[in-house]
Short mmCIF file of C-alpha atoms and ligand atoms in Angstrom, two decimals:
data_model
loop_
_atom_site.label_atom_id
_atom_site.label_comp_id
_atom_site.label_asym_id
_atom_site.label_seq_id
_atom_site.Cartn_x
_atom_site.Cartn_y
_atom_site.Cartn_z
CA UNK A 1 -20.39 8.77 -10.25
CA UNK A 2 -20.27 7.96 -6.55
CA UNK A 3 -22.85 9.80 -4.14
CA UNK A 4 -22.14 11.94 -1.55
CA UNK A 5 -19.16 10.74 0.93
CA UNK A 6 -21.01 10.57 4.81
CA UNK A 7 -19.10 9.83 7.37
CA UNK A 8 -20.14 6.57 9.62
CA UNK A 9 -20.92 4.90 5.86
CA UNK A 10 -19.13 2.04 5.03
CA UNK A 11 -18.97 1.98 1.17
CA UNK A 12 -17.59 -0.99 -0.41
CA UNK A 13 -14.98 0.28 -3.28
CA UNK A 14 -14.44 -2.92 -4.63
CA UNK A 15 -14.58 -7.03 -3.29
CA UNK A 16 -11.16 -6.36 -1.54
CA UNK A 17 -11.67 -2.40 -0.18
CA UNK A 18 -13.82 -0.83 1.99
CA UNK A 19 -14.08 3.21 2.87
CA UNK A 20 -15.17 4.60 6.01
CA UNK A 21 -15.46 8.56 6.04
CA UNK A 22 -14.60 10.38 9.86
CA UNK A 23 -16.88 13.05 10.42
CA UNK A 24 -14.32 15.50 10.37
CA UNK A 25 -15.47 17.71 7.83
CA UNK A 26 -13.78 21.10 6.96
CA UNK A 27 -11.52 23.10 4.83
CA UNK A 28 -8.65 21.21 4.71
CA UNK A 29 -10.18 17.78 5.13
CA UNK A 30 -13.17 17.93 2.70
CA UNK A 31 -15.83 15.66 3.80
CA UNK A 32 -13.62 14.21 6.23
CA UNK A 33 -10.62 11.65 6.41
CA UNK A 34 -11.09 8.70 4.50
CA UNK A 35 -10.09 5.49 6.39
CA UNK A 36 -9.73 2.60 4.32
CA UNK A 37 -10.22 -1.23 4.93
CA UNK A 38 -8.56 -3.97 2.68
CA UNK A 39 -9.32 -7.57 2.59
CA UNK A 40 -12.09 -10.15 2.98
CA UNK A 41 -10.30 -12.30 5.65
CA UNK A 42 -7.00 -11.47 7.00
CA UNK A 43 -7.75 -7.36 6.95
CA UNK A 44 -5.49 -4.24 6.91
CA UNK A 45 -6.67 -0.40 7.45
CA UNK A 46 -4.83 2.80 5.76
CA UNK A 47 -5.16 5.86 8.23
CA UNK A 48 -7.49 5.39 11.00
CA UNK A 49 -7.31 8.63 11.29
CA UNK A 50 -8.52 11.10 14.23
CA UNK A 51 -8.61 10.32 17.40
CA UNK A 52 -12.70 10.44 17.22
CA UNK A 53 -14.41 8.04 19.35
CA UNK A 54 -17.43 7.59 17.51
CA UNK A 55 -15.15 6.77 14.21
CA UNK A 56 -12.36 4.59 16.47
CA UNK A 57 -15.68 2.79 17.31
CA UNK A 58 -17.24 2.11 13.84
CA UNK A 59 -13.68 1.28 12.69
CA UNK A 60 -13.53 -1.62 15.29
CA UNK A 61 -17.13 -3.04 14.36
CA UNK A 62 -16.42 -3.24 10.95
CA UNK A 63 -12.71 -4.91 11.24
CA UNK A 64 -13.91 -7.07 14.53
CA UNK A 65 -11.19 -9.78 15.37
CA UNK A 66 -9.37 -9.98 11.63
CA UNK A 67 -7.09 -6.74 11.69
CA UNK A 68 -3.72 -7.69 11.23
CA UNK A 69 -2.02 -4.14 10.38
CA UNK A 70 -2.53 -1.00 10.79
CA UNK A 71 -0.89 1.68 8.13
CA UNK A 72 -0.60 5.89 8.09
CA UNK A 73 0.85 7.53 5.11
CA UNK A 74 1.84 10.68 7.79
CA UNK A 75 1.56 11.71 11.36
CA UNK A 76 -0.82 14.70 10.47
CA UNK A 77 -3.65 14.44 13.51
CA UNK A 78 -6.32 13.70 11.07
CA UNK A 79 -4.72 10.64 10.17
CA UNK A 80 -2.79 9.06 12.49
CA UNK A 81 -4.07 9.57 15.70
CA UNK A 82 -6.73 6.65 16.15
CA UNK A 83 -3.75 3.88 15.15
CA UNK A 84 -3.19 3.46 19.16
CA UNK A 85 -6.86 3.26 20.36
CA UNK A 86 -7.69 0.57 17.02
CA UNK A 87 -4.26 -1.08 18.22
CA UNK A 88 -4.87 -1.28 21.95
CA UNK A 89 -8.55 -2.66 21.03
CA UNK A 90 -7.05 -5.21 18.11
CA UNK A 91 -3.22 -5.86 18.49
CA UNK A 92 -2.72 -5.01 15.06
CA UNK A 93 0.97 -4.05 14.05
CA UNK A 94 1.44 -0.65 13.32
CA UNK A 95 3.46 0.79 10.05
CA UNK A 96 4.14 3.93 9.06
CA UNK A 97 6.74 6.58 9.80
CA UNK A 98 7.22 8.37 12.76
CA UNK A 99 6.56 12.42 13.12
CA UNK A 100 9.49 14.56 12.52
CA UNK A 101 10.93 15.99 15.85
CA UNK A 102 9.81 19.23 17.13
CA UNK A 103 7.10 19.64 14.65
CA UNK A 104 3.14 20.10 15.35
CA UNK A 105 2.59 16.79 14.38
CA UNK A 106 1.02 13.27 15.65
CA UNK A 107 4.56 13.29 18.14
CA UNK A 108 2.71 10.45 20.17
CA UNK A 109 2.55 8.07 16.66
CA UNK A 110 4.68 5.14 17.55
CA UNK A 111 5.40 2.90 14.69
CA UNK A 112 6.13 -1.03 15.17
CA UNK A 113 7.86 -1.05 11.95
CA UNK A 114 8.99 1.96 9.42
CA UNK A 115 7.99 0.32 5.93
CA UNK A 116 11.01 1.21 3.27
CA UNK A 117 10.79 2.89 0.28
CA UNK A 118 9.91 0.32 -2.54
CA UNK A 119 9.03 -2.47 -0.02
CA UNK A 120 5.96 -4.89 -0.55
CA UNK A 121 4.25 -5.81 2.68
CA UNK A 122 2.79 -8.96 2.15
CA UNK A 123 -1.03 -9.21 3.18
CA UNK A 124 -2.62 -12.48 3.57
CA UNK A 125 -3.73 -12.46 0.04
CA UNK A 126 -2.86 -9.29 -1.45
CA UNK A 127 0.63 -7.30 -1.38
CA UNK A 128 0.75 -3.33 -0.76
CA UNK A 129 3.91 -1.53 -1.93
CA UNK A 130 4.83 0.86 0.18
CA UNK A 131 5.97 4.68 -1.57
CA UNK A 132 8.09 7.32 -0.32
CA UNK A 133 5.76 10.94 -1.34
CA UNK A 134 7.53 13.60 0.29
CA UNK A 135 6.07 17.33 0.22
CA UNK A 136 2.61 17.62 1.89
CA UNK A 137 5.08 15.86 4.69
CA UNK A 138 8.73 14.35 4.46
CA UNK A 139 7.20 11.19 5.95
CA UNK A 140 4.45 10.78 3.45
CA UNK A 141 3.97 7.64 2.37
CA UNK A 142 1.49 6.03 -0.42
CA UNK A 143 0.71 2.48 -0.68
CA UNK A 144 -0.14 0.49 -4.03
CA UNK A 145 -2.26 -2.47 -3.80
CA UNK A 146 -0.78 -4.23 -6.50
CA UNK A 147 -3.74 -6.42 -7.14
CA UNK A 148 -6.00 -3.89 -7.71
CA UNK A 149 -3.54 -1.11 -9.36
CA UNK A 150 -4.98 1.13 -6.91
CA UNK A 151 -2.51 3.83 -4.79
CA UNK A 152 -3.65 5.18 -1.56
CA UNK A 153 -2.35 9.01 -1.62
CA UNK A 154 -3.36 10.09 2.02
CA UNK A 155 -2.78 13.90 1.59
CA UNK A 156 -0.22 13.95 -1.33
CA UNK A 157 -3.11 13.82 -3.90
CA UNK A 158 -6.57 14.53 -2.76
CA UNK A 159 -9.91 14.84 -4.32
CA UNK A 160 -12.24 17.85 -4.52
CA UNK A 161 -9.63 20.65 -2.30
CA UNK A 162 -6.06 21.47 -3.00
CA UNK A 163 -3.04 19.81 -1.10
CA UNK A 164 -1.31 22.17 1.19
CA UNK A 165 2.37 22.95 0.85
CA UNK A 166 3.16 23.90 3.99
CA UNK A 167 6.99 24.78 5.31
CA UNK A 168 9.41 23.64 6.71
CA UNK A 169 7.75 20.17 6.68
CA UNK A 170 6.03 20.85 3.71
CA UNK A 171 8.43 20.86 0.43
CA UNK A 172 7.35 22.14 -2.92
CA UNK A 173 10.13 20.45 -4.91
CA UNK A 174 9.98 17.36 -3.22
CA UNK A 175 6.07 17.40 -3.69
CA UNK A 176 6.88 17.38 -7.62
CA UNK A 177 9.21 15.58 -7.64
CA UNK A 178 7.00 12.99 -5.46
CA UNK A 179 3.84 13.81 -8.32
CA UNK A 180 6.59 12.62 -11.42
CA UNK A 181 6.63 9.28 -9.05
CA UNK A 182 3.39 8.59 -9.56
CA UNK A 183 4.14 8.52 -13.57
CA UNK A 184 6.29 5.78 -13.16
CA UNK A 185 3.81 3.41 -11.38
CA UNK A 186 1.36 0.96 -12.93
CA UNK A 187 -2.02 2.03 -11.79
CA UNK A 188 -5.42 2.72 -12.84
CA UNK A 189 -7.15 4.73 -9.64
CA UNK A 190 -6.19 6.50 -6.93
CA UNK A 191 -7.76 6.43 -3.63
CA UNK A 192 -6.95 9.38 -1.63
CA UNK A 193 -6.95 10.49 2.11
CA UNK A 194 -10.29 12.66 1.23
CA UNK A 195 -13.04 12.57 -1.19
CA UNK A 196 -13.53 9.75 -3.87
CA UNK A 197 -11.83 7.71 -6.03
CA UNK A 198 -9.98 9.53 -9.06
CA UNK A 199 -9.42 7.52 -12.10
CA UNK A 200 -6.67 8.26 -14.71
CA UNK A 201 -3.67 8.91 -12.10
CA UNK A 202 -1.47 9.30 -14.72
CA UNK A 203 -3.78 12.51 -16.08
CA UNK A 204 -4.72 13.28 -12.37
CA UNK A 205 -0.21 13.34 -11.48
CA UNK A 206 -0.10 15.74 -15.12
CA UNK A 207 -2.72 18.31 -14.61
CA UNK A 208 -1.26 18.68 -10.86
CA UNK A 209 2.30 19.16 -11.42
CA UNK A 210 1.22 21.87 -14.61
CA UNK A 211 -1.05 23.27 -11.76
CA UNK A 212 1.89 23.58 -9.71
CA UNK A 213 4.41 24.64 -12.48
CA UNK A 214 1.44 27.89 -13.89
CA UNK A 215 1.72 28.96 -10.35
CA UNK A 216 4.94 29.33 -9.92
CA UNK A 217 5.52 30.99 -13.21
CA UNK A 218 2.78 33.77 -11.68
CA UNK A 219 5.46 33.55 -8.41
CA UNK A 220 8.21 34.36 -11.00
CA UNK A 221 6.25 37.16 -13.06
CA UNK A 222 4.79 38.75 -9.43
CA UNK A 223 9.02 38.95 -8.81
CA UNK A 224 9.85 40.20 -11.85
CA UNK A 225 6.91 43.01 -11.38
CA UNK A 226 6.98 44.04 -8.05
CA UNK A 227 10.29 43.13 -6.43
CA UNK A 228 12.08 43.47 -3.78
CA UNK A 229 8.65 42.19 -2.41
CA UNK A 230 7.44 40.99 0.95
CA UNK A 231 5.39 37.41 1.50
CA UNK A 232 2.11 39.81 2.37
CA UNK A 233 3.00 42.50 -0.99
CA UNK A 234 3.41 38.89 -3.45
CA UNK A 235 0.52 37.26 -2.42
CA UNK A 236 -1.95 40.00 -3.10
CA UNK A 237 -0.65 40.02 -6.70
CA UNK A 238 0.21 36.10 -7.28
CA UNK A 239 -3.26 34.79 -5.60
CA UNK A 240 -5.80 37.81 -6.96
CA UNK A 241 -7.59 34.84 -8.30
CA UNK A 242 -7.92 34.01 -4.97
CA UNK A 243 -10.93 34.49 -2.33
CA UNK A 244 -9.32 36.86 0.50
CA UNK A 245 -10.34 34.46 3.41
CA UNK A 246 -8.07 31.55 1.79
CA UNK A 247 -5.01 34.33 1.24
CA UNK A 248 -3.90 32.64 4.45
CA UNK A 249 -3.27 29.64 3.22
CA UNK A 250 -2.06 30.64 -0.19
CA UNK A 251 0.72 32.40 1.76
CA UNK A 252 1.99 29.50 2.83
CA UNK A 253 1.94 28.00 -0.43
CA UNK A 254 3.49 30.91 -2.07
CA UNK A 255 6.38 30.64 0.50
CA UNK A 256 6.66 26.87 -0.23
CA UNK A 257 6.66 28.29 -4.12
CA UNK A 258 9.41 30.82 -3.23
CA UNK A 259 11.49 28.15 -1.08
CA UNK A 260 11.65 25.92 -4.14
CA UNK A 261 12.47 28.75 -6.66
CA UNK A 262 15.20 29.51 -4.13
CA UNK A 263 16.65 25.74 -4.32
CA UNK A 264 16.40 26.32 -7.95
CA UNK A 265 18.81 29.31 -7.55
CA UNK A 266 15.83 31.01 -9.63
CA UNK A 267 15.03 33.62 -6.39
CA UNK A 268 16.82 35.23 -3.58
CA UNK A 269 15.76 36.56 0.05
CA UNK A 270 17.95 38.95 1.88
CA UNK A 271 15.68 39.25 5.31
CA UNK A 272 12.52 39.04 4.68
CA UNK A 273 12.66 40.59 0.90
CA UNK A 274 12.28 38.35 -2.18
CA UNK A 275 13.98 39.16 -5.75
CA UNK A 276 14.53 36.99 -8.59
CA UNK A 277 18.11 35.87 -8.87
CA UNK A 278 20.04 38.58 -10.22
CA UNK A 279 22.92 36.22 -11.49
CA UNK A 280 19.86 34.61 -14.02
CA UNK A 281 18.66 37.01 -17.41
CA UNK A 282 15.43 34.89 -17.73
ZN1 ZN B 1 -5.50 14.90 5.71
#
């Protein structure tokens, strides 16, 4: 068992990756954003993440003159934002994918180069292959180091708080569909965007889609309960497990639950009411 994640630690994961926590602590970012440091020579760094300038600082003394590349699995601000100051100070090349227009993203993240879906980035002497996770974002993006059979999740699986489905950007089904990806890759840990390493992905991938999949069968019994039904009337019944304070946030998800039943032609909205799909007996 690891100890406590503090940020400004550099904690050396194994002989080829290094973590380094930004004290950005909080609700939705655990004990802060994990930025990640690969290689013994010719380095490359997953997420530098916010634009903090006591963390863009340790970054730089730790990588000194040997970053090559700099790589962001999304263009939330607590991950993407540092990637100019650590470039401006290094000259590092820059992957990742750009923020989607008009959202209240990282709009300033400027990409040298948009990896593709399947690619392997070569890296001085180890390979990262970079994979296409829509559904915490649609420009979410994990990358395998093949070597080590490790995947870097950024947000689409964390450790220790739940992944937030937020819409539009946010996309239940895609995030699924992105989680069954994970099945069909060869790996043995998973290094996410915060808290520690999780071993058994495979088990990790499972337990989060059924996770997923018990909730929205609560979305489709609070429907066939209480419907017609407003966001604010569903959430009360589908999140009573829930503290109040986080009902918030679970209303987002349960919206993100209710788009993808939708998709699904399982559920209906006519303005702002939600039924389950007349046209469907079960
Ligand atoms: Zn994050």
């Amino acid at each position: 068992m690891e100890n406590l994640i503090r940020p400004g630690e550099v904690v050396q994961l194994s002989p080829r990756v290094r973590r380094l926590t930004a004290p950005n602590p909080g609700m939705m970012t655990g004990p802060g954003t994990n930025s990640y440091i690969i290689g013994t020579d010719e380095l490359t760094m997953i997420d530098p993440g916010p634009e903090i300038e006591s963390h863009i600082a340790a970054l730089l003394s730790v990588v000194g003159g040997s970053l090559r590349r700099i790589l962001t699995t999304h263009t939330h601000f607590d991950h993407s934002p540092a990637a100019r100051a650590v470039k401006a100070a290094t000259g590092a090349e820059v992957l990742g994918m750009p923020a989607p227009p008009q959202s209240n993203q990282d709009g300033q993240f400027a990409p040298d180069r948009v990896p593709r879906h399947g690619e392997v980035i070569a890296c001085g002497d180890f390979s990262l292959r970079a994979v296409h996770t829509p559904g915490h974002a649609s420009n979410h993006l994990c990358y395998l180091l093949l070597e080590d059979r490790l995947l870097f999740t950024g947000d689409h699986v964390m450790q220790g708080s739940t992944v937030v489905i937020t819409p539009p950007d946010g996309d239940m089904g895609a995030y699924l569909r992105s989680l069954e990806e994970l099945l069909t890759l060869d790996i043995n840990c998973i290094a996410p965007g915060h808290g520690h390493l999780i071993d058994k992905p495979h088990d990790e991938a499972r337990r989060l889609i059924a996770h997923r999949l018990k909730r929205e069968q609560k979305v489709v019994e609070g429907l066939a309960a209480k419907h017609p039904a407003t966001l604010d009337e569903l959430v009360a019944v589908v999140y009573a497990d829930t503290p109040l304070k986080l009902h918030g946030a679970a209303k987002r998800s349960l919206y993100a639950h209710l788009l993808k039943l939708e998709a699904d032609g399982r559920a209906v909205c006519e303005r702002e009411y939600w039924r389950l799909n007349p046209a469907i007996t079960k």
